[in-house]
Amino acid sequence: MIPIAKVRCERTAGEQAAYWAGILPATWSFMLAARARGLGAAWTTMHLPYEREMAEIIGDPYEKTTQVALIPVAHTIGVDFRRAPRQPVESVTHWDHW
Ligand SMILES: Cc1cc2nc3c(=O)[nH]c(=O)nc-3n(C[C@H](O)[C@H](O)[C@H](O)COP(=O)(O)O)c2cc1C
């Protein structure tokens, strides 16, 4: 699944904050919905340097859109999922000031 915004993203950082806030949660919701149906999904972006080539393959009007990810979706081999290694939340959380 390739989430595609229906505008070309060439904006200021402030405008981009609202822009990304629209499509990225939708993409994440898609992944959660897949998971609820027993499907595995992974967030990838490595194809984006080749966004134009991908657009040609899938018929995406490149000048008017922005691909934001590529989400492989598949049935998983087993369900032996476990938590990924994470930094302690205290190391990335700030209270009241940075
Ligand atoms: C913005 C973003 C882009 C990513 N792009 C890729 C990618 O192109 N290829 C890849 O193998 N993993 C990529 N990953 C990592 C995987 O999607 C996934 O986050 C990683 O395997 C850890 O999964 P977990 O957090 O469920 O354990 C990306 C992750 C993020 C957040």
PDB file of N, CA and C and ligand atoms in Angstrom:
ATOM      1  N   MET A   1       0.853  -1.168   0.000  1.00  0.00           N
ATOM      2  CA  MET A   1       0.000   0.000   0.000  1.00  0.00           C
ATOM      3  C   MET A   1       0.900   1.231   0.000  1.00  0.00           C
ATOM      4  N   ILE A   2       0.613   2.151  -0.893  1.00  0.00           N
ATOM      5  CA  ILE A   2       1.390   3.393  -0.944  1.00  0.00           C
ATOM      6  C   ILE A   2       0.463   4.552  -0.601  1.00  0.00           C
ATOM      7  N   PRO A   3       0.620   5.149   0.602  1.00  0.00           N
ATOM      8  CA  PRO A   3      -0.186   6.327   0.910  1.00  0.00           C
ATOM      9  C   PRO A   3       0.297   7.521   0.102  1.00  0.00           C
ATOM     10  N   ILE A   4      -0.644   8.196  -0.551  1.00  0.00           N
ATOM     11  CA  ILE A   4      -0.304   9.303  -1.448  1.00  0.00           C
ATOM     12  C   ILE A   4      -1.173  10.508  -1.123  1.00  0.00           C
ATOM     13  N   ALA A   5      -0.527  11.626  -0.779  1.00  0.00           N
ATOM     14  CA  ALA A   5      -1.261  12.868  -0.545  1.00  0.00           C
ATOM     15  C   ALA A   5      -1.605  13.497  -1.889  1.00  0.00           C
ATOM     16  N   LYS A   6      -2.772  14.126  -1.967  1.00  0.00           N
ATOM     17  CA  LYS A   6      -3.246  14.651  -3.243  1.00  0.00           C
ATOM     18  C   LYS A   6      -2.764  16.073  -3.500  1.00  0.00           C
ATOM     19  N   VAL A   7      -1.607  16.413  -2.956  1.00  0.00           N
ATOM     20  CA  VAL A   7      -0.932  17.675  -3.286  1.00  0.00           C
ATOM     21  C   VAL A   7       0.563  17.382  -3.337  1.00  0.00           C
ATOM     22  N   ARG A   8       1.298  18.201  -4.082  1.00  0.00           N
ATOM     23  CA  ARG A   8       2.758  18.087  -4.114  1.00  0.00           C
ATOM     24  C   ARG A   8       3.294  18.852  -2.915  1.00  0.00           C
ATOM     25  N   CYS A   9       4.130  18.226  -2.102  1.00  0.00           N
ATOM     26  CA  CYS A   9       4.595  18.845  -0.867  1.00  0.00           C
ATOM     27  C   CYS A   9       5.845  19.679  -1.107  1.00  0.00           C
ATOM     28  N   GLU A  10       5.671  20.976  -1.318  1.00  0.00           N
ATOM     29  CA  GLU A  10       6.805  21.898  -1.433  1.00  0.00           C
ATOM     30  C   GLU A  10       6.424  23.112  -0.603  1.00  0.00           C
ATOM     31  N   ARG A  11       6.547  23.007   0.721  1.00  0.00           N
ATOM     32  CA  ARG A  11       5.971  23.988   1.631  1.00  0.00           C
ATOM     33  C   ARG A  11       6.938  24.360   2.735  1.00  0.00           C
ATOM     34  N   THR A  12       6.522  25.359   3.539  1.00  0.00           N
ATOM     35  CA  THR A  12       7.302  25.729   4.707  1.00  0.00           C
ATOM     36  C   THR A  12       7.150  24.653   5.778  1.00  0.00           C
ATOM     37  N   ALA A  13       8.033  24.696   6.782  1.00  0.00           N
ATOM     38  CA  ALA A  13       7.961  23.702   7.860  1.00  0.00           C
ATOM     39  C   ALA A  13       6.611  23.770   8.564  1.00  0.00           C
ATOM     40  N   GLY A  14       6.113  24.994   8.794  1.00  0.00           N
ATOM     41  CA  GLY A  14       4.834  25.142   9.479  1.00  0.00           C
ATOM     42  C   GLY A  14       3.691  24.524   8.692  1.00  0.00           C
ATOM     43  N   GLU A  15       3.672  24.773   7.386  1.00  0.00           N
ATOM     44  CA  GLU A  15       2.628  24.181   6.547  1.00  0.00           C
ATOM     45  C   GLU A  15       2.776  22.661   6.491  1.00  0.00           C
ATOM     46  N   GLN A  16       4.028  22.216   6.494  1.00  0.00           N
ATOM     47  CA  GLN A  16       4.247  20.770   6.428  1.00  0.00           C
ATOM     48  C   GLN A  16       3.738  20.065   7.670  1.00  0.00           C
ATOM     49  N   ALA A  17       3.806  20.725   8.822  1.00  0.00           N
ATOM     50  CA  ALA A  17       3.342  20.085  10.052  1.00  0.00           C
ATOM     51  C   ALA A  17       1.877  19.672   9.909  1.00  0.00           C
ATOM     52  N   ALA A  18       1.056  20.572   9.360  1.00  0.00           N
ATOM     53  CA  ALA A  18      -0.354  20.246   9.157  1.00  0.00           C
ATOM     54  C   ALA A  18      -0.502  19.206   8.049  1.00  0.00           C
ATOM     55  N   TYR A  19       0.324  19.331   7.043  1.00  0.00           N
ATOM     56  CA  TYR A  19       0.270  18.407   5.901  1.00  0.00           C
ATOM     57  C   TYR A  19       0.543  16.970   6.347  1.00  0.00           C
ATOM     58  N   TRP A  20       1.642  16.759   7.044  1.00  0.00           N
ATOM     59  CA  TRP A  20       1.999  15.400   7.473  1.00  0.00           C
ATOM     60  C   TRP A  20       1.012  14.864   8.495  1.00  0.00           C
ATOM     61  N   ALA A  21       0.462  15.758   9.322  1.00  0.00           N
ATOM     62  CA  ALA A  21      -0.474  15.326  10.363  1.00  0.00           C
ATOM     63  C   ALA A  21      -1.736  14.737   9.751  1.00  0.00           C
ATOM     64  N   GLY A  22      -2.002  15.037   8.494  1.00  0.00           N
ATOM     65  CA  GLY A  22      -3.176  14.463   7.854  1.00  0.00           C
ATOM     66  C   GLY A  22      -2.942  13.032   7.407  1.00  0.00           C
ATOM     67  N   ILE A  23      -1.889  12.819   6.646  1.00  0.00           N
ATOM     68  CA  ILE A  23      -1.746  11.515   5.989  1.00  0.00           C
ATOM     69  C   ILE A  23      -1.012  10.478   6.858  1.00  0.00           C
ATOM     70  N   LEU A  24      -0.128  10.912   7.738  1.00  0.00           N
ATOM     71  CA  LEU A  24       0.622   9.909   8.505  1.00  0.00           C
ATOM     72  C   LEU A  24      -0.257   9.166   9.511  1.00  0.00           C
ATOM     73  N   PRO A  25      -1.134   9.841  10.272  1.00  0.00           N
ATOM     74  CA  PRO A  25      -2.027   9.059  11.139  1.00  0.00           C
ATOM     75  C   PRO A  25      -2.946   8.127  10.344  1.00  0.00           C
ATOM     76  N   ALA A  26      -3.364   8.549   9.164  1.00  0.00           N
ATOM     77  CA  ALA A  26      -4.208   7.673   8.341  1.00  0.00           C
ATOM     78  C   ALA A  26      -3.441   6.418   7.947  1.00  0.00           C
ATOM     79  N   THR A  27      -2.162   6.596   7.651  1.00  0.00           N
ATOM     80  CA  THR A  27      -1.325   5.450   7.282  1.00  0.00           C
ATOM     81  C   THR A  27      -1.164   4.508   8.468  1.00  0.00           C
ATOM     82  N   TRP A  28      -0.924   5.095   9.622  1.00  0.00           N
ATOM     83  CA  TRP A  28      -0.778   4.279  10.837  1.00  0.00           C
ATOM     84  C   TRP A  28      -2.083   3.540  11.157  1.00  0.00           C
ATOM     85  N   SER A  29      -3.220   4.222  10.971  1.00  0.00           N
ATOM     86  CA  SER A  29      -4.510   3.575  11.210  1.00  0.00           C
ATOM     87  C   SER A  29      -4.698   2.384  10.264  1.00  0.00           C
ATOM     88  N   PHE A  30      -4.261   2.547   9.031  1.00  0.00           N
ATOM     89  CA  PHE A  30      -4.325   1.442   8.088  1.00  0.00           C
ATOM     90  C   PHE A  30      -3.535   0.249   8.617  1.00  0.00           C
ATOM     91  N   MET A  31      -2.340   0.509   9.148  1.00  0.00           N
ATOM     92  CA  MET A  31      -1.497  -0.577   9.660  1.00  0.00           C
ATOM     93  C   MET A  31      -2.152  -1.254  10.862  1.00  0.00           C
ATOM     94  N   LEU A  32      -2.769  -0.462  11.735  1.00  0.00           N
ATOM     95  CA  LEU A  32      -3.451  -1.055  12.892  1.00  0.00           C
ATOM     96  C   LEU A  32      -4.635  -1.900  12.436  1.00  0.00           C
ATOM     97  N   ALA A  33      -5.357  -1.404  11.429  1.00  0.00           N
ATOM     98  CA  ALA A  33      -6.499  -2.167  10.920  1.00  0.00           C
ATOM     99  C   ALA A  33      -6.036  -3.479  10.300  1.00  0.00           C
ATOM    100  N   ALA A  34      -4.905  -3.432   9.596  1.00  0.00           N
ATOM    101  CA  ALA A  34      -4.356  -4.669   9.019  1.00  0.00           C
ATOM    102  C   ALA A  34      -4.001  -5.648  10.134  1.00  0.00           C
ATOM    103  N   ARG A  35      -3.366  -5.120  11.162  1.00  0.00           N
ATOM    104  CA  ARG A  35      -2.965  -5.974  12.295  1.00  0.00           C
ATOM    105  C   ARG A  35      -4.184  -6.624  12.949  1.00  0.00           C
ATOM    106  N   ALA A  36      -5.261  -5.854  13.098  1.00  0.00           N
ATOM    107  CA  ALA A  36      -6.482  -6.378  13.719  1.00  0.00           C
ATOM    108  C   ALA A  36      -7.084  -7.505  12.888  1.00  0.00           C
ATOM    109  N   ARG A  37      -6.726  -7.535  11.594  1.00  0.00           N
ATOM    110  CA  ARG A  37      -7.229  -8.576  10.709  1.00  0.00           C
ATOM    111  C   ARG A  37      -6.200  -9.673  10.486  1.00  0.00           C
ATOM    112  N   GLY A  38      -5.165  -9.717  11.322  1.00  0.00           N
ATOM    113  CA  GLY A  38      -4.175 -10.784  11.254  1.00  0.00           C
ATOM    114  C   GLY A  38      -3.113 -10.595  10.197  1.00  0.00           C
ATOM    115  N   LEU A  39      -2.977  -9.368   9.693  1.00  0.00           N
ATOM    116  CA  LEU A  39      -1.961  -9.094   8.673  1.00  0.00           C
ATOM    117  C   LEU A  39      -0.812  -8.294   9.274  1.00  0.00           C
ATOM    118  N   GLY A  40       0.389  -8.549   8.803  1.00  0.00           N
ATOM    119  CA  GLY A  40       1.546  -7.783   9.226  1.00  0.00           C
ATOM    120  C   GLY A  40       1.823  -6.665   8.228  1.00  0.00           C
ATOM    121  N   ALA A  41       2.344  -5.545   8.715  1.00  0.00           N
ATOM    122  CA  ALA A  41       2.689  -4.423   7.842  1.00  0.00           C
ATOM    123  C   ALA A  41       3.947  -3.762   8.391  1.00  0.00           C
ATOM    124  N   ALA A  42       4.695  -3.097   7.528  1.00  0.00           N
ATOM    125  CA  ALA A  42       5.911  -2.402   7.957  1.00  0.00           C
ATOM    126  C   ALA A  42       5.987  -1.050   7.260  1.00  0.00           C
ATOM    127  N   TRP A  43       6.416  -0.052   8.027  1.00  0.00           N
ATOM    128  CA  TRP A  43       6.558   1.303   7.467  1.00  0.00           C
ATOM    129  C   TRP A  43       7.885   1.371   6.724  1.00  0.00           C
ATOM    130  N   THR A  44       7.883   1.666   5.446  1.00  0.00           N
ATOM    131  CA  THR A  44       9.139   1.858   4.719  1.00  0.00           C
ATOM    132  C   THR A  44       9.078   3.137   3.894  1.00  0.00           C
ATOM    133  N   THR A  45      10.264   3.698   3.654  1.00  0.00           N
ATOM    134  CA  THR A  45      10.367   4.921   2.852  1.00  0.00           C
ATOM    135  C   THR A  45      11.524   4.861   1.847  1.00  0.00           C
ATOM    136  N   MET A  46      12.201   3.710   1.808  1.00  0.00           N
ATOM    137  CA  MET A  46      13.414   3.627   0.980  1.00  0.00           C
ATOM    138  C   MET A  46      13.147   3.835  -0.507  1.00  0.00           C
ATOM    139  N   HIS A  47      11.900   3.668  -0.919  1.00  0.00           N
ATOM    140  CA  HIS A  47      11.629   3.839  -2.354  1.00  0.00           C
ATOM    141  C   HIS A  47      11.486   5.320  -2.739  1.00  0.00           C
ATOM    142  N   LEU A  48      11.369   6.208  -1.737  1.00  0.00           N
ATOM    143  CA  LEU A  48      11.020   7.593  -2.058  1.00  0.00           C
ATOM    144  C   LEU A  48      12.049   8.324  -2.932  1.00  0.00           C
ATOM    145  N   PRO A  49      13.360   7.995  -2.863  1.00  0.00           N
ATOM    146  CA  PRO A  49      14.270   8.605  -3.846  1.00  0.00           C
ATOM    147  C   PRO A  49      13.882   8.256  -5.287  1.00  0.00           C
ATOM    148  N   TYR A  50      13.075   7.214  -5.448  1.00  0.00           N
ATOM    149  CA  TYR A  50      12.619   6.799  -6.773  1.00  0.00           C
ATOM    150  C   TYR A  50      11.122   7.055  -6.931  1.00  0.00           C
ATOM    151  N   GLU A  51      10.646   8.086  -6.223  1.00  0.00           N
ATOM    152  CA  GLU A  51       9.211   8.373  -6.217  1.00  0.00           C
ATOM    153  C   GLU A  51       8.675   8.589  -7.627  1.00  0.00           C
ATOM    154  N   ARG A  52       9.428   9.316  -8.436  1.00  0.00           N
ATOM    155  CA  ARG A  52       8.942   9.601  -9.793  1.00  0.00           C
ATOM    156  C   ARG A  52       8.810   8.310 -10.602  1.00  0.00           C
ATOM    157  N   GLU A  53       9.809   7.429 -10.473  1.00  0.00           N
ATOM    158  CA  GLU A  53       9.750   6.164 -11.209  1.00  0.00           C
ATOM    159  C   GLU A  53       8.558   5.328 -10.732  1.00  0.00           C
ATOM    160  N   MET A  54       8.335   5.319  -9.402  1.00  0.00           N
ATOM    161  CA  MET A  54       7.189   4.582  -8.872  1.00  0.00           C
ATOM    162  C   MET A  54       5.889   5.179  -9.393  1.00  0.00           C
ATOM    163  N   ALA A  55       5.842   6.508  -9.446  1.00  0.00           N
ATOM    164  CA  ALA A  55       4.636   7.174  -9.944  1.00  0.00           C
ATOM    165  C   ALA A  55       4.311   6.725 -11.365  1.00  0.00           C
ATOM    166  N   GLU A  56       5.361   6.585 -12.179  1.00  0.00           N
ATOM    167  CA  GLU A  56       5.131   6.137 -13.558  1.00  0.00           C
ATOM    168  C   GLU A  56       4.578   4.719 -13.582  1.00  0.00           C
ATOM    169  N   ILE A  57       5.097   3.866 -12.695  1.00  0.00           N
ATOM    170  CA  ILE A  57       4.662   2.460 -12.669  1.00  0.00           C
ATOM    171  C   ILE A  57       3.197   2.351 -12.260  1.00  0.00           C
ATOM    172  N   ILE A  58       2.808   3.113 -11.243  1.00  0.00           N
ATOM    173  CA  ILE A  58       1.448   2.945 -10.702  1.00  0.00           C
ATOM    174  C   ILE A  58       0.448   3.966 -11.259  1.00  0.00           C
ATOM    175  N   GLY A  59       0.922   4.864 -12.142  1.00  0.00           N
ATOM    176  CA  GLY A  59       0.012   5.833 -12.748  1.00  0.00           C
ATOM    177  C   GLY A  59      -0.368   6.979 -11.827  1.00  0.00           C
ATOM    178  N   ASP A  60       0.526   7.285 -10.887  1.00  0.00           N
ATOM    179  CA  ASP A  60       0.306   8.374  -9.934  1.00  0.00           C
ATOM    180  C   ASP A  60       0.730   9.696 -10.590  1.00  0.00           C
ATOM    181  N   PRO A  61      -0.134  10.720 -10.621  1.00  0.00           N
ATOM    182  CA  PRO A  61       0.252  12.004 -11.230  1.00  0.00           C
ATOM    183  C   PRO A  61       1.260  12.744 -10.349  1.00  0.00           C
ATOM    184  N   TYR A  62       2.524  12.505 -10.566  1.00  0.00           N
ATOM    185  CA  TYR A  62       3.626  12.961  -9.707  1.00  0.00           C
ATOM    186  C   TYR A  62       3.583  14.450  -9.416  1.00  0.00           C
ATOM    187  N   GLU A  63       3.275  15.272 -10.402  1.00  0.00           N
ATOM    188  CA  GLU A  63       3.333  16.724 -10.214  1.00  0.00           C
ATOM    189  C   GLU A  63       2.269  17.230  -9.240  1.00  0.00           C
ATOM    190  N   LYS A  64       1.236  16.423  -8.985  1.00  0.00           N
ATOM    191  CA  LYS A  64       0.107  16.860  -8.162  1.00  0.00           C
ATOM    192  C   LYS A  64      -0.005  16.083  -6.859  1.00  0.00           C
ATOM    193  N   THR A  65       0.925  15.192  -6.579  1.00  0.00           N
ATOM    194  CA  THR A  65       0.778  14.302  -5.423  1.00  0.00           C
ATOM    195  C   THR A  65       2.122  14.141  -4.716  1.00  0.00           C
ATOM    196  N   THR A  66       2.088  13.518  -3.529  1.00  0.00           N
ATOM    197  CA  THR A  66       3.314  13.180  -2.804  1.00  0.00           C
ATOM    198  C   THR A  66       3.152  11.796  -2.191  1.00  0.00           C
ATOM    199  N   GLN A  67       4.015  10.877  -2.559  1.00  0.00           N
ATOM    200  CA  GLN A  67       4.040   9.579  -1.894  1.00  0.00           C
ATOM    201  C   GLN A  67       4.739   9.769  -0.552  1.00  0.00           C
ATOM    202  N   VAL A  68       4.229   9.164   0.493  1.00  0.00           N
ATOM    203  CA  VAL A  68       4.827   9.381   1.812  1.00  0.00           C
ATOM    204  C   VAL A  68       5.401   8.116   2.427  1.00  0.00           C
ATOM    205  N   ALA A  69       5.097   6.969   1.890  1.00  0.00           N
ATOM    206  CA  ALA A  69       5.612   5.709   2.439  1.00  0.00           C
ATOM    207  C   ALA A  69       5.283   4.595   1.454  1.00  0.00           C
ATOM    208  N   LEU A  70       5.750   3.423   1.788  1.00  0.00           N
ATOM    209  CA  LEU A  70       5.351   2.208   1.074  1.00  0.00           C
ATOM    210  C   LEU A  70       5.170   1.149   2.155  1.00  0.00           C
ATOM    211  N   ILE A  71       3.961   0.637   2.284  1.00  0.00           N
ATOM    212  CA  ILE A  71       3.629  -0.262   3.379  1.00  0.00           C
ATOM    213  C   ILE A  71       3.412  -1.671   2.835  1.00  0.00           C
ATOM    214  N   PRO A  72       4.439  -2.533   2.917  1.00  0.00           N
ATOM    215  CA  PRO A  72       4.199  -3.935   2.537  1.00  0.00           C
ATOM    216  C   PRO A  72       3.200  -4.541   3.518  1.00  0.00           C
ATOM    217  N   VAL A  73       2.271  -5.306   3.000  1.00  0.00           N
ATOM    218  CA  VAL A  73       1.255  -5.960   3.831  1.00  0.00           C
ATOM    219  C   VAL A  73       1.237  -7.434   3.466  1.00  0.00           C
ATOM    220  N   ALA A  74       1.271  -8.287   4.490  1.00  0.00           N
ATOM    221  CA  ALA A  74       1.304  -9.723   4.198  1.00  0.00           C
ATOM    222  C   ALA A  74       0.823 -10.518   5.399  1.00  0.00           C
ATOM    223  N   HIS A  75       0.420 -11.731   5.134  1.00  0.00           N
ATOM    224  CA  HIS A  75       0.172 -12.660   6.233  1.00  0.00           C
ATOM    225  C   HIS A  75       1.518 -12.969   6.878  1.00  0.00           C
ATOM    226  N   THR A  76       1.544 -13.058   8.188  1.00  0.00           N
ATOM    227  CA  THR A  76       2.801 -13.280   8.888  1.00  0.00           C
ATOM    228  C   THR A  76       3.070 -14.770   9.052  1.00  0.00           C
ATOM    229  N   ILE A  77       4.342 -15.110   9.229  1.00  0.00           N
ATOM    230  CA  ILE A  77       4.725 -16.479   9.554  1.00  0.00           C
ATOM    231  C   ILE A  77       4.744 -16.563  11.070  1.00  0.00           C
ATOM    232  N   GLY A  78       3.706 -17.109  11.646  1.00  0.00           N
ATOM    233  CA  GLY A  78       3.591 -17.182  13.093  1.00  0.00           C
ATOM    234  C   GLY A  78       3.132 -15.858  13.671  1.00  0.00           C
ATOM    235  N   VAL A  79       2.962 -15.847  14.974  1.00  0.00           N
ATOM    236  CA  VAL A  79       2.521 -14.633  15.671  1.00  0.00           C
ATOM    237  C   VAL A  79       3.414 -14.371  16.880  1.00  0.00           C
ATOM    238  N   ASP A  80       4.693 -14.730  16.730  1.00  0.00           N
ATOM    239  CA  ASP A  80       5.645 -14.571  17.827  1.00  0.00           C
ATOM    240  C   ASP A  80       6.176 -13.143  17.850  1.00  0.00           C
ATOM    241  N   PHE A  81       5.258 -12.173  18.032  1.00  0.00           N
ATOM    242  CA  PHE A  81       5.669 -10.774  18.036  1.00  0.00           C
ATOM    243  C   PHE A  81       6.192 -10.400  19.417  1.00  0.00           C
ATOM    244  N   ARG A  82       7.117  -9.475  19.442  1.00  0.00           N
ATOM    245  CA  ARG A  82       7.621  -8.991  20.727  1.00  0.00           C
ATOM    246  C   ARG A  82       7.977  -7.510  20.577  1.00  0.00           C
ATOM    247  N   ARG A  83       8.152  -6.870  21.708  1.00  0.00           N
ATOM    248  CA  ARG A  83       8.460  -5.445  21.688  1.00  0.00           C
ATOM    249  C   ARG A  83       9.825  -5.206  21.065  1.00  0.00           C
ATOM    250  N   ALA A  84       9.931  -4.134  20.313  1.00  0.00           N
ATOM    251  CA  ALA A  84      11.220  -3.750  19.740  1.00  0.00           C
ATOM    252  C   ALA A  84      12.062  -3.087  20.821  1.00  0.00           C
ATOM    253  N   PRO A  85      13.397  -3.137  20.684  1.00  0.00           N
ATOM    254  CA  PRO A  85      14.236  -2.404  21.634  1.00  0.00           C
ATOM    255  C   PRO A  85      13.914  -0.913  21.566  1.00  0.00           C
ATOM    256  N   ARG A  86      13.697  -0.281  22.685  1.00  0.00           N
ATOM    257  CA  ARG A  86      13.366   1.141  22.740  1.00  0.00           C
ATOM    258  C   ARG A  86      14.229   1.838  23.773  1.00  0.00           C
ATOM    259  N   GLN A  87      14.521   3.120  23.529  1.00  0.00           N
ATOM    260  CA  GLN A  87      15.156   3.934  24.559  1.00  0.00           C
ATOM    261  C   GLN A  87      14.179   4.087  25.709  1.00  0.00           C
ATOM    262  N   PRO A  88      14.676   4.194  26.935  1.00  0.00           N
ATOM    263  CA  PRO A  88      13.755   4.463  28.045  1.00  0.00           C
ATOM    264  C   PRO A  88      12.980   5.745  27.782  1.00  0.00           C
ATOM    265  N   VAL A  89      11.679   5.725  28.082  1.00  0.00           N
ATOM    266  CA  VAL A  89      10.846   6.888  27.781  1.00  0.00           C
ATOM    267  C   VAL A  89      11.364   8.135  28.488  1.00  0.00           C
ATOM    268  N   GLU A  90      12.003   7.960  29.654  1.00  0.00           N
ATOM    269  CA  GLU A  90      12.537   9.117  30.385  1.00  0.00           C
ATOM    270  C   GLU A  90      13.620   9.839  29.575  1.00  0.00           C
ATOM    271  N   SER A  91      14.292   9.097  28.701  1.00  0.00           N
ATOM    272  CA  SER A  91      15.391   9.712  27.945  1.00  0.00           C
ATOM    273  C   SER A  91      14.885  10.560  26.777  1.00  0.00           C
ATOM    274  N   VAL A  92      13.590  10.470  26.464  1.00  0.00           N
ATOM    275  CA  VAL A  92      13.049  11.244  25.349  1.00  0.00           C
ATOM    276  C   VAL A  92      11.862  12.106  25.766  1.00  0.00           C
ATOM    277  N   THR A  93      11.628  12.208  27.078  1.00  0.00           N
ATOM    278  CA  THR A  93      10.492  12.985  27.580  1.00  0.00           C
ATOM    279  C   THR A  93      10.995  14.189  28.358  1.00  0.00           C
ATOM    280  N   HIS A  94      10.414  15.346  28.107  1.00  0.00           N
ATOM    281  CA  HIS A  94      10.772  16.564  28.827  1.00  0.00           C
ATOM    282  C   HIS A  94       9.513  17.136  29.455  1.00  0.00           C
ATOM    283  N   TRP A  95       9.599  17.576  30.684  1.00  0.00           N
ATOM    284  CA  TRP A  95       8.450  18.147  31.391  1.00  0.00           C
ATOM    285  C   TRP A  95       8.662  19.641  31.578  1.00  0.00           C
ATOM    286  N   ASP A  96       7.725  20.447  31.121  1.00  0.00           N
ATOM    287  CA  ASP A  96       7.670  21.886  31.313  1.00  0.00           C
ATOM    288  C   ASP A  96       8.743  22.665  30.538  1.00  0.00           C
ATOM    289  N   HIS A  97       9.889  22.074  30.309  1.00  0.00           N
ATOM    290  CA  HIS A  97      10.922  22.742  29.506  1.00  0.00           C
ATOM    291  C   HIS A  97      11.784  21.653  28.873  1.00  0.00           C
ATOM    292  N   TRP A  98      12.573  22.032  27.876  1.00  0.00           N
ATOM    293  CA  TRP A  98      13.427  21.076  27.178  1.00  0.00           C
ATOM    294  C   TRP A  98      14.563  20.634  28.073  1.00  0.00           C
TER     295      TRP A  98
HETATM  296  C1  LIG B   1       9.827   6.860   8.779  1.00  0.00           C
HETATM  297  C2  LIG B   1      10.275   5.414   8.753  1.00  0.00           C
HETATM  298  C3  LIG B   1      10.785   4.889   7.578  1.00  0.00           C
HETATM  299  C4  LIG B   1      11.229   3.574   7.530  1.00  0.00           C
HETATM  300  N1  LIG B   1      11.692   3.075   6.345  1.00  0.00           N
HETATM  301  C5  LIG B   1      12.101   1.789   6.294  1.00  0.00           C
HETATM  302  C6  LIG B   1      12.558   1.238   5.065  1.00  0.00           C
HETATM  303  O1  LIG B   1      12.550   1.893   4.039  1.00  0.00           O
HETATM  304  N2  LIG B   1      12.972  -0.042   5.071  1.00  0.00           N
HETATM  305  C7  LIG B   1      12.944  -0.814   6.205  1.00  0.00           C
HETATM  306  O2  LIG B   1      13.333  -1.982   6.142  1.00  0.00           O
HETATM  307  N3  LIG B   1      12.512  -0.312   7.361  1.00  0.00           N
HETATM  308  C8  LIG B   1      12.084   0.958   7.431  1.00  0.00           C
HETATM  309  N4  LIG B   1      11.634   1.470   8.605  1.00  0.00           N
HETATM  310  C9  LIG B   1      11.649   0.615   9.804  1.00  0.00           C
HETATM  311  C10 LIG B   1      10.511  -0.367   9.863  1.00  0.00           C
HETATM  312  O3  LIG B   1       9.322   0.047   9.238  1.00  0.00           O
HETATM  313  C11 LIG B   1      10.134  -0.668  11.316  1.00  0.00           C
HETATM  314  O4  LIG B   1       9.845   0.545  11.950  1.00  0.00           O
HETATM  315  C12 LIG B   1      11.256  -1.369  11.991  1.00  0.00           C
HETATM  316  O5  LIG B   1      11.436  -2.601  11.372  1.00  0.00           O
HETATM  317  C13 LIG B   1      10.929  -1.572  13.491  1.00  0.00           C
HETATM  318  O6  LIG B   1       9.682  -2.147  13.610  1.00  0.00           O
HETATM  319  P1  LIG B   1       9.039  -2.245  15.039  1.00  0.00           P
HETATM  320  O7  LIG B   1       9.074  -0.883  15.608  1.00  0.00           O
HETATM  321  O8  LIG B   1       7.617  -2.700  14.787  1.00  0.00           O
HETATM  322  O9  LIG B   1       9.836  -3.277  15.727  1.00  0.00           O
HETATM  323  C14 LIG B   1      11.164   2.758   8.681  1.00  0.00           C
HETATM  324  C15 LIG B   1      10.640   3.287   9.850  1.00  0.00           C
HETATM  325  C16 LIG B   1      10.198   4.586   9.903  1.00  0.00           C
HETATM  326  C17 LIG B   1       9.641   5.123  11.191  1.00  0.00           C
END
